[in-house]
Short mmCIF file of C-alpha atoms and ligand atoms in Angstrom, two decimals:
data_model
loop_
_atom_site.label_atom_id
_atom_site.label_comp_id
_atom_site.label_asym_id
_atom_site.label_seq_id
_atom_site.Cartn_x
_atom_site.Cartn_y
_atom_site.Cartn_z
CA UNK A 20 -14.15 41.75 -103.58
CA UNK A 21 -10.88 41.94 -105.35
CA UNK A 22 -9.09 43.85 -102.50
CA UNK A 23 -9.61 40.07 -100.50
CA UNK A 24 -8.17 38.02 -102.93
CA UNK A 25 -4.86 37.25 -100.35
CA UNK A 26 -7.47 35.93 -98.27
CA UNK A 27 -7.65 32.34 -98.17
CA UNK A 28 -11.50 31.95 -97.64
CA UNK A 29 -14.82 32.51 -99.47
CA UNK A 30 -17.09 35.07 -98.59
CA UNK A 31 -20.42 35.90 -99.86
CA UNK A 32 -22.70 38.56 -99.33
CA UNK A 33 -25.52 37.13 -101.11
CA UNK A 34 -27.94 34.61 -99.85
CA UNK A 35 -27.58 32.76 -102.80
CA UNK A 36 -24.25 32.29 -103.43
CA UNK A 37 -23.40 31.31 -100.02
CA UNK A 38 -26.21 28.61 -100.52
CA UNK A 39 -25.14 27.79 -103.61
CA UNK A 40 -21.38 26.93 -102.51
CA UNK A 41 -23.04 25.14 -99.70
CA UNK A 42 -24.89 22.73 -101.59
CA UNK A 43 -21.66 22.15 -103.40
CA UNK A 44 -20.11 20.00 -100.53
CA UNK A 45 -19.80 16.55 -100.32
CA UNK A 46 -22.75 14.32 -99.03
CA UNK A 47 -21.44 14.02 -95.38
CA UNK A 48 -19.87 17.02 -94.98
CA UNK A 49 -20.37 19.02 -91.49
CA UNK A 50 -20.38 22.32 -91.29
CA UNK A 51 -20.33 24.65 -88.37
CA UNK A 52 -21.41 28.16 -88.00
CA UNK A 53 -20.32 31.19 -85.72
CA UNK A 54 -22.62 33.73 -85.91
CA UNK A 55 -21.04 36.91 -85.09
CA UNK A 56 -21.37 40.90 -84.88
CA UNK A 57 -18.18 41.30 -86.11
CA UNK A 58 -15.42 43.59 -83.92
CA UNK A 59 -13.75 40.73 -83.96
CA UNK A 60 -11.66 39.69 -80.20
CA UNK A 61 -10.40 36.66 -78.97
CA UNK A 62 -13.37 35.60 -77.82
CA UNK A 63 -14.99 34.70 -81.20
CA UNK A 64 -11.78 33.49 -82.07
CA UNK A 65 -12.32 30.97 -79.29
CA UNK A 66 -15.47 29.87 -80.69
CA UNK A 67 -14.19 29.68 -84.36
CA UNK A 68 -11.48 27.46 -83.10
CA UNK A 69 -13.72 25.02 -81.49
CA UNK A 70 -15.65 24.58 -84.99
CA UNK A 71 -12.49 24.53 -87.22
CA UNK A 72 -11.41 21.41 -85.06
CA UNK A 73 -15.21 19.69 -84.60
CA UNK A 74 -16.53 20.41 -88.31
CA UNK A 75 -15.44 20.19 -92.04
CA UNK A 76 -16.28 23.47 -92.52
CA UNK A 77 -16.41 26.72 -90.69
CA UNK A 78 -18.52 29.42 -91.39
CA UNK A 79 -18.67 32.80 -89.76
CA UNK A 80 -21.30 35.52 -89.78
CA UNK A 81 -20.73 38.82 -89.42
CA UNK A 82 -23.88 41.53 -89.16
CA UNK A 83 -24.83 43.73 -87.01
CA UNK A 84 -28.28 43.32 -86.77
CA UNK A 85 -30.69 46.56 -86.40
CA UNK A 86 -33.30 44.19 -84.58
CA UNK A 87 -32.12 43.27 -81.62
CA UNK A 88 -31.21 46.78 -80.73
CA UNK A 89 -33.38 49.07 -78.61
CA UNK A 90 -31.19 51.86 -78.61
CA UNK A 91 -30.23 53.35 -81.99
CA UNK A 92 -27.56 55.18 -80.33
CA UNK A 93 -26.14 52.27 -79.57
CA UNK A 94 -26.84 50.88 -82.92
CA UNK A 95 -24.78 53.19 -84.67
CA UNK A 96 -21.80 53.62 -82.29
CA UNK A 97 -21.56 49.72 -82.73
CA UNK A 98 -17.79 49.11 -83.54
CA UNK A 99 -17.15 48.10 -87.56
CA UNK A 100 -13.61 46.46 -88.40
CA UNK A 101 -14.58 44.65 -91.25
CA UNK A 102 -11.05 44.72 -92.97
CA UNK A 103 -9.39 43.69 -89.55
CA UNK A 104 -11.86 41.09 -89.27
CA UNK A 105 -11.21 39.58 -92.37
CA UNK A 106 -7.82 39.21 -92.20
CA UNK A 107 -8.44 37.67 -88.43
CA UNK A 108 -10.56 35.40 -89.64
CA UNK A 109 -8.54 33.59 -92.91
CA UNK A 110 -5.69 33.16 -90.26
CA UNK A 111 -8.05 31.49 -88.24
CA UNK A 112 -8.71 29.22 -90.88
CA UNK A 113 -12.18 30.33 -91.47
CA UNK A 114 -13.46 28.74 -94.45
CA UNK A 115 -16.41 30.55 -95.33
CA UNK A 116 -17.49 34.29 -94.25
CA UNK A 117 -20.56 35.44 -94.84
CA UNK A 118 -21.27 39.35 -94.58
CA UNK A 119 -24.92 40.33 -95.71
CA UNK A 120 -26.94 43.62 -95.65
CA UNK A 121 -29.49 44.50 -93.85
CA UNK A 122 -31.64 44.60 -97.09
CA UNK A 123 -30.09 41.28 -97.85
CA UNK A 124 -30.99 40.09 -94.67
CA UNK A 125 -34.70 41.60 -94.13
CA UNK A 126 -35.70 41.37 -97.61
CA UNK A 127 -39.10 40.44 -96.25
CA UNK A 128 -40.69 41.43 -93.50
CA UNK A 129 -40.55 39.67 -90.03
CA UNK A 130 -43.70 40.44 -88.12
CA UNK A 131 -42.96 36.93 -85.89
CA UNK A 132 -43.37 37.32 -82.50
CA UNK A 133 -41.45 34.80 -80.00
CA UNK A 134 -42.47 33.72 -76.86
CA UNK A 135 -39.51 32.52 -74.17
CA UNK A 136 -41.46 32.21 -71.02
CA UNK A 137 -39.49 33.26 -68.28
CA UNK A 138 -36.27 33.21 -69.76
CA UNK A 139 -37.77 36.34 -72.35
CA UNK A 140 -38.77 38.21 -69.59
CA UNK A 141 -35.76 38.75 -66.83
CA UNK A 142 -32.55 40.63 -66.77
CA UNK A 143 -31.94 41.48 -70.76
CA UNK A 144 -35.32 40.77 -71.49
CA UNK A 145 -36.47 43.46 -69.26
CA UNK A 146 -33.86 46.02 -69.61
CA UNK A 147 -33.61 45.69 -73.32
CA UNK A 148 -37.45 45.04 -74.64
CA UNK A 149 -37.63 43.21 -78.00
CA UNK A 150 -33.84 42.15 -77.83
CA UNK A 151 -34.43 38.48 -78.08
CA UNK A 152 -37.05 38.82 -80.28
CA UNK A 153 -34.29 40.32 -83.30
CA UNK A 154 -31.75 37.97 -82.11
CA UNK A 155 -34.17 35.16 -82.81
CA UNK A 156 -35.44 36.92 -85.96
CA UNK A 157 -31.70 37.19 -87.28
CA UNK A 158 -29.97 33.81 -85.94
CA UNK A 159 -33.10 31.18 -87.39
CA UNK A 160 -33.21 33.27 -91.00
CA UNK A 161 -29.10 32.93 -90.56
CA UNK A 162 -29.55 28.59 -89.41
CA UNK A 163 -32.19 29.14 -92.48
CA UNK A 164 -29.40 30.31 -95.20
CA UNK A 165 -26.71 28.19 -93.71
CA UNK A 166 -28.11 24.63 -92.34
CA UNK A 167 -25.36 24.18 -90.03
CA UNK A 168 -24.81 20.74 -87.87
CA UNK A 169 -23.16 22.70 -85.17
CA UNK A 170 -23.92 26.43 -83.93
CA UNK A 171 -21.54 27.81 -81.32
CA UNK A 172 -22.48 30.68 -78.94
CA UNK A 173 -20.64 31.91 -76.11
CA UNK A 174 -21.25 31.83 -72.42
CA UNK A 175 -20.51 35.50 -71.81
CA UNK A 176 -24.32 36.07 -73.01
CA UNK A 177 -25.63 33.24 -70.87
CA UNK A 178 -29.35 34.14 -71.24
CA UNK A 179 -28.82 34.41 -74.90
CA UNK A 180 -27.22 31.01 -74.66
CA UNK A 181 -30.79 29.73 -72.84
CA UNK A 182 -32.95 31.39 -75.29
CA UNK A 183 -31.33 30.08 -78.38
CA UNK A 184 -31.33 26.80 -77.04
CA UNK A 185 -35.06 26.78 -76.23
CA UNK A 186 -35.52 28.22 -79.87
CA UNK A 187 -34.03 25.27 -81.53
CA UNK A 188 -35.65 22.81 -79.58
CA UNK A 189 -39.31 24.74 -79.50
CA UNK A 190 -38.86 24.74 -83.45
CA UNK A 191 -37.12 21.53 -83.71
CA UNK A 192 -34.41 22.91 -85.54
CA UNK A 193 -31.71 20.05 -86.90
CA UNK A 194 -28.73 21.98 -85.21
CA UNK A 195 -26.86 21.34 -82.12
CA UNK A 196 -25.97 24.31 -80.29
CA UNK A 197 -22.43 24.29 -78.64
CA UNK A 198 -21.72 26.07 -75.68
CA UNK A 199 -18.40 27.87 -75.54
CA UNK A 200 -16.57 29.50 -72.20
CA UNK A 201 -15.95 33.38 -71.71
CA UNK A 202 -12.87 34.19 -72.68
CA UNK A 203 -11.39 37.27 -70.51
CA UNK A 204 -8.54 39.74 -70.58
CA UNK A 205 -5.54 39.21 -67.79
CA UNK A 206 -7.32 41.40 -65.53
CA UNK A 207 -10.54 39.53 -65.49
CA UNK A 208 -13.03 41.93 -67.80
CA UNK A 209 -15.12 39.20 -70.09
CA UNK A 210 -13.92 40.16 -73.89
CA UNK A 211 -16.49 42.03 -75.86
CA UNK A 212 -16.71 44.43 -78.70
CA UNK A 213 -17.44 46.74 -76.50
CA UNK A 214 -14.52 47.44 -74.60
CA UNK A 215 -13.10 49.32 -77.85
CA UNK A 216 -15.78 51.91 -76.88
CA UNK A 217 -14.67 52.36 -73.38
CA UNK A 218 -11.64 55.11 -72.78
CA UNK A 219 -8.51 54.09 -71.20
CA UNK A 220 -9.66 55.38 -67.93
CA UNK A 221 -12.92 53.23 -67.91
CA UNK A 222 -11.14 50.38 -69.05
CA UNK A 223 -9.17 50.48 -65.78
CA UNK A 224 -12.51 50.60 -63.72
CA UNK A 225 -14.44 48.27 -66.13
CA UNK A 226 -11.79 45.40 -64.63
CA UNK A 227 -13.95 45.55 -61.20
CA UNK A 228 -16.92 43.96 -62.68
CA UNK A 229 -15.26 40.61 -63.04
CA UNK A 230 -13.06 40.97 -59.58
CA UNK A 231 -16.20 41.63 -57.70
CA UNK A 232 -18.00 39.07 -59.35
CA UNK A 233 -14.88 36.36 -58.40
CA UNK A 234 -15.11 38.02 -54.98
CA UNK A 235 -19.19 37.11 -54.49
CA UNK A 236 -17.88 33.60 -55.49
CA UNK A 237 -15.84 33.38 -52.68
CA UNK A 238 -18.27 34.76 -50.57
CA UNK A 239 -20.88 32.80 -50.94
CA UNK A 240 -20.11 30.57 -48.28
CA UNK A 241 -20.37 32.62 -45.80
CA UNK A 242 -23.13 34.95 -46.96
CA UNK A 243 -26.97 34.86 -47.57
CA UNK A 244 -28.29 35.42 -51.76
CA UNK A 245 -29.47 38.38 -50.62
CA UNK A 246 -26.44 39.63 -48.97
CA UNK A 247 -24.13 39.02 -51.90
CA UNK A 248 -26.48 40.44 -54.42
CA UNK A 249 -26.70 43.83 -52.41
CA UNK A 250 -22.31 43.44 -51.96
CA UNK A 251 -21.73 43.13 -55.15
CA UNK A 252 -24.31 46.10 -56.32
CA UNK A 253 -23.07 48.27 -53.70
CA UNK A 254 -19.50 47.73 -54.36
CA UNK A 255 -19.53 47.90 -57.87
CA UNK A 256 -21.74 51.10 -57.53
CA UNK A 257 -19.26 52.85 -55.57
CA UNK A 258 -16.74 53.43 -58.12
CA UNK A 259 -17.66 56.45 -59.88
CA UNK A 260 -17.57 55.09 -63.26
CA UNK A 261 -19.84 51.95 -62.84
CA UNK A 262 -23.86 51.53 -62.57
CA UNK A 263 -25.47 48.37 -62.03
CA UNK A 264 -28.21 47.96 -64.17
CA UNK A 265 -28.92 44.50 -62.87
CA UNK A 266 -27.30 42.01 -60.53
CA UNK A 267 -29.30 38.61 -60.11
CA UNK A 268 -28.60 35.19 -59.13
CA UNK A 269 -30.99 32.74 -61.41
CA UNK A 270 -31.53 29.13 -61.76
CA UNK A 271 -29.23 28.26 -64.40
CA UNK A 272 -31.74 26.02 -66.09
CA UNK A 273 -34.54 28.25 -65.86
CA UNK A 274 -33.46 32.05 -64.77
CA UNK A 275 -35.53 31.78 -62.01
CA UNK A 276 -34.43 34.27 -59.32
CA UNK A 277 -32.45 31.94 -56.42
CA UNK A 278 -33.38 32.85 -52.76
CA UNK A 279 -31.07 30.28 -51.09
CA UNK A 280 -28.12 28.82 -51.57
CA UNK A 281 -29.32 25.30 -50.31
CA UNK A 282 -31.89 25.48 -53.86
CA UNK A 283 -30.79 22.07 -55.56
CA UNK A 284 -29.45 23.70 -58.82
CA UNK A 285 -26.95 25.24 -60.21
CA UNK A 286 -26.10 28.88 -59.91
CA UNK A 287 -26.09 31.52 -62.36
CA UNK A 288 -25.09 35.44 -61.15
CA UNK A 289 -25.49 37.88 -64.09
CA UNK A 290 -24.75 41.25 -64.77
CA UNK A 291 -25.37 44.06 -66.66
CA UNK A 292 -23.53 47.54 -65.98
CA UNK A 293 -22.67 50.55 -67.18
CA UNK A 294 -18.87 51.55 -67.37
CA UNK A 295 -19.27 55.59 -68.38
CA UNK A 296 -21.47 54.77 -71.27
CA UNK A 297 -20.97 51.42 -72.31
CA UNK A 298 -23.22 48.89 -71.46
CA UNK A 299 -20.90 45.75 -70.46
CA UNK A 300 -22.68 41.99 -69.40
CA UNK A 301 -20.85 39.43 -67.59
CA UNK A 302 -21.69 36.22 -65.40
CA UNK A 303 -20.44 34.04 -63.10
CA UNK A 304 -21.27 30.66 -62.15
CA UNK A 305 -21.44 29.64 -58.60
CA UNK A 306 -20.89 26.01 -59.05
CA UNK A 307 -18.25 25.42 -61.40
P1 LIG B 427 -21.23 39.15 -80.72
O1 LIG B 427 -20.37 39.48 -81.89
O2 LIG B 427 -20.97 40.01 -79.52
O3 LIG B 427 -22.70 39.06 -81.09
O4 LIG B 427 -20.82 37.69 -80.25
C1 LIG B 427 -20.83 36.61 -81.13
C2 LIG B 427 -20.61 35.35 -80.33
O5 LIG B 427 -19.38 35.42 -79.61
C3 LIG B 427 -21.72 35.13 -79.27
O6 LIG B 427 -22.04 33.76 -79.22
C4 LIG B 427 -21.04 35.59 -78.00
O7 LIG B 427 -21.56 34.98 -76.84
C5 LIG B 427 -19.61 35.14 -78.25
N1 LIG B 427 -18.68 35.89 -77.40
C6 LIG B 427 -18.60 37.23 -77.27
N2 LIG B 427 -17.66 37.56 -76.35
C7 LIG B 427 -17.16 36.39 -75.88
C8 LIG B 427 -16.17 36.04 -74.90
N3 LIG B 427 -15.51 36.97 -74.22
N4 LIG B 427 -15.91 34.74 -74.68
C9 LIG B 427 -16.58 33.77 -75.35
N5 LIG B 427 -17.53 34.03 -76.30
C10 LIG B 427 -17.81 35.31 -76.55
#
């Protein structure tokens, strides 16, 4: 760890040191915890920021974690800037980082299954079998090391906003979970790791996902749920570089598919699309 010494932050990569500085604090303390896959953007950032002005302290995560990937393809193109993270994060006035192995992490282990209901099941639960599963294996053994008061998780993944709310509360987990908004480039594409992967070309083209999106918005005054959903697939499969995987417009509360626009609730549309190779996700709400 020498090389890190500039930094102005602790970071652990043992359980038990990170727990150990935790139990350090004051009685009273609050602490607040961004778990994170690291590829740090502006988006996390966003989330840190929230927590360095709500909590005492501010811990971030970062591990990219084997189980909630279906594709190992994908698990090992995953972008790694742990240096550039670093740095990001002390000027961010992180207080505490927290980068573990996968041994470190899965020391035992985890046959648990989870159960969502519905919200398991649709758009990323079905194209990406046993995704929630190792994101709820990896974030309760994380809330497990860490205890924090306040978890923050972005809206960009707004099903894996549901599901880790639902975990908390099935398992009665002393943690509030903060929802933070997607944070997007100036042309519109929701900020992700990802878009590192894409090549200058696609990253042009990935820009329609959120215009079309914005577009279906405006719409959807005039036009039924089932109109708009086929607009924006059509559309967006047009361009030569984008595949819709999925296009849906759920119950916000509980992902239920929406058939009318009158439906008392409020209005989720999700996607998930392929730009060349890279799997992008976005949303858009159609009440706010
Ligand atoms: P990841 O590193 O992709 O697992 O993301 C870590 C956290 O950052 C998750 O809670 C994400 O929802 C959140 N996040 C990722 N991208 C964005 C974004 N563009 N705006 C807001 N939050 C984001």
């Amino acid at each position: 760890m020498a090389r890190y010494l500039e930094l102005s932050m602790d970071i652990f990569r043992y359980k038990k040191d990170i727990r150990k500085k935790i139990e350090s604090f004051k009685p009273g303390t609050t602490i607040g915890f961004v778990p994170t896959m690291g590829a740090l953007h502006k988006g996390h950032l966003s989330l840190i920021e929230c927590s360095v002005k709500q909590d005492d302290v501010t811990i971030v995560s970062i591990f990219v974690n084997p189980a909630q990937f279906n594709d190992k393809n994908d698990f090992k193109n995953y972008p790694k800037t742990l240096d550039t993270d670093l740095k990001v994060l002390s000027n961010a006035k992180c207080d505490i980082v927290f980068v573990p192995s996968e041994n470190e992490m899965y020391d035992k282990p985890d046959h648990r299954i989870f159960d969502f209901g519905n919200l398991g099941k649709v758009m990323e639960g079905k194209y990406r079998p046993g995704h929630f599963s190792g994101v709820a294996k990896i974030v309760t053994r994380l809330f497990d090391v860490i205890n924090p008061h306040k978890a923050y998780f972005g809206l960009k993944d707004f099903q894996q906003f549901a599901i880790i709310k639902k975990l908390t509360e099935d398992l009665k987990l002393p943690v509030n979970i903060i929802p933070c908004p997607t944070v997007r480039e100036n042309d519109g594409l929701a900020m992700s790791s990802r878009n590192s992967l894409l090549s200058a070309e696609e990253r042009k083209h990935a820009a329609l996902i959120y215009s079309t999106l914005f577009q279906a918005k405006k719409d959807s005054r005039k036009y039924t749920v089932g109109n708009i959903k086929k607009n924006v697939s059509n559309t967006l499969n047009e361009d030569p570089y984008i595949t819709v995987e999925y296009f849906e417009i759920v119950n916000a509360s509980n992902l239920a598919p929406v058939q009318s626009w009158n439906e008392p609730s409020v209005k989720v549309g999700c996607i998930a699309a392929k730009v060349g190779n890279v799997r992008l996700i976005d949303n858009i709400n159609f009440n706010s």
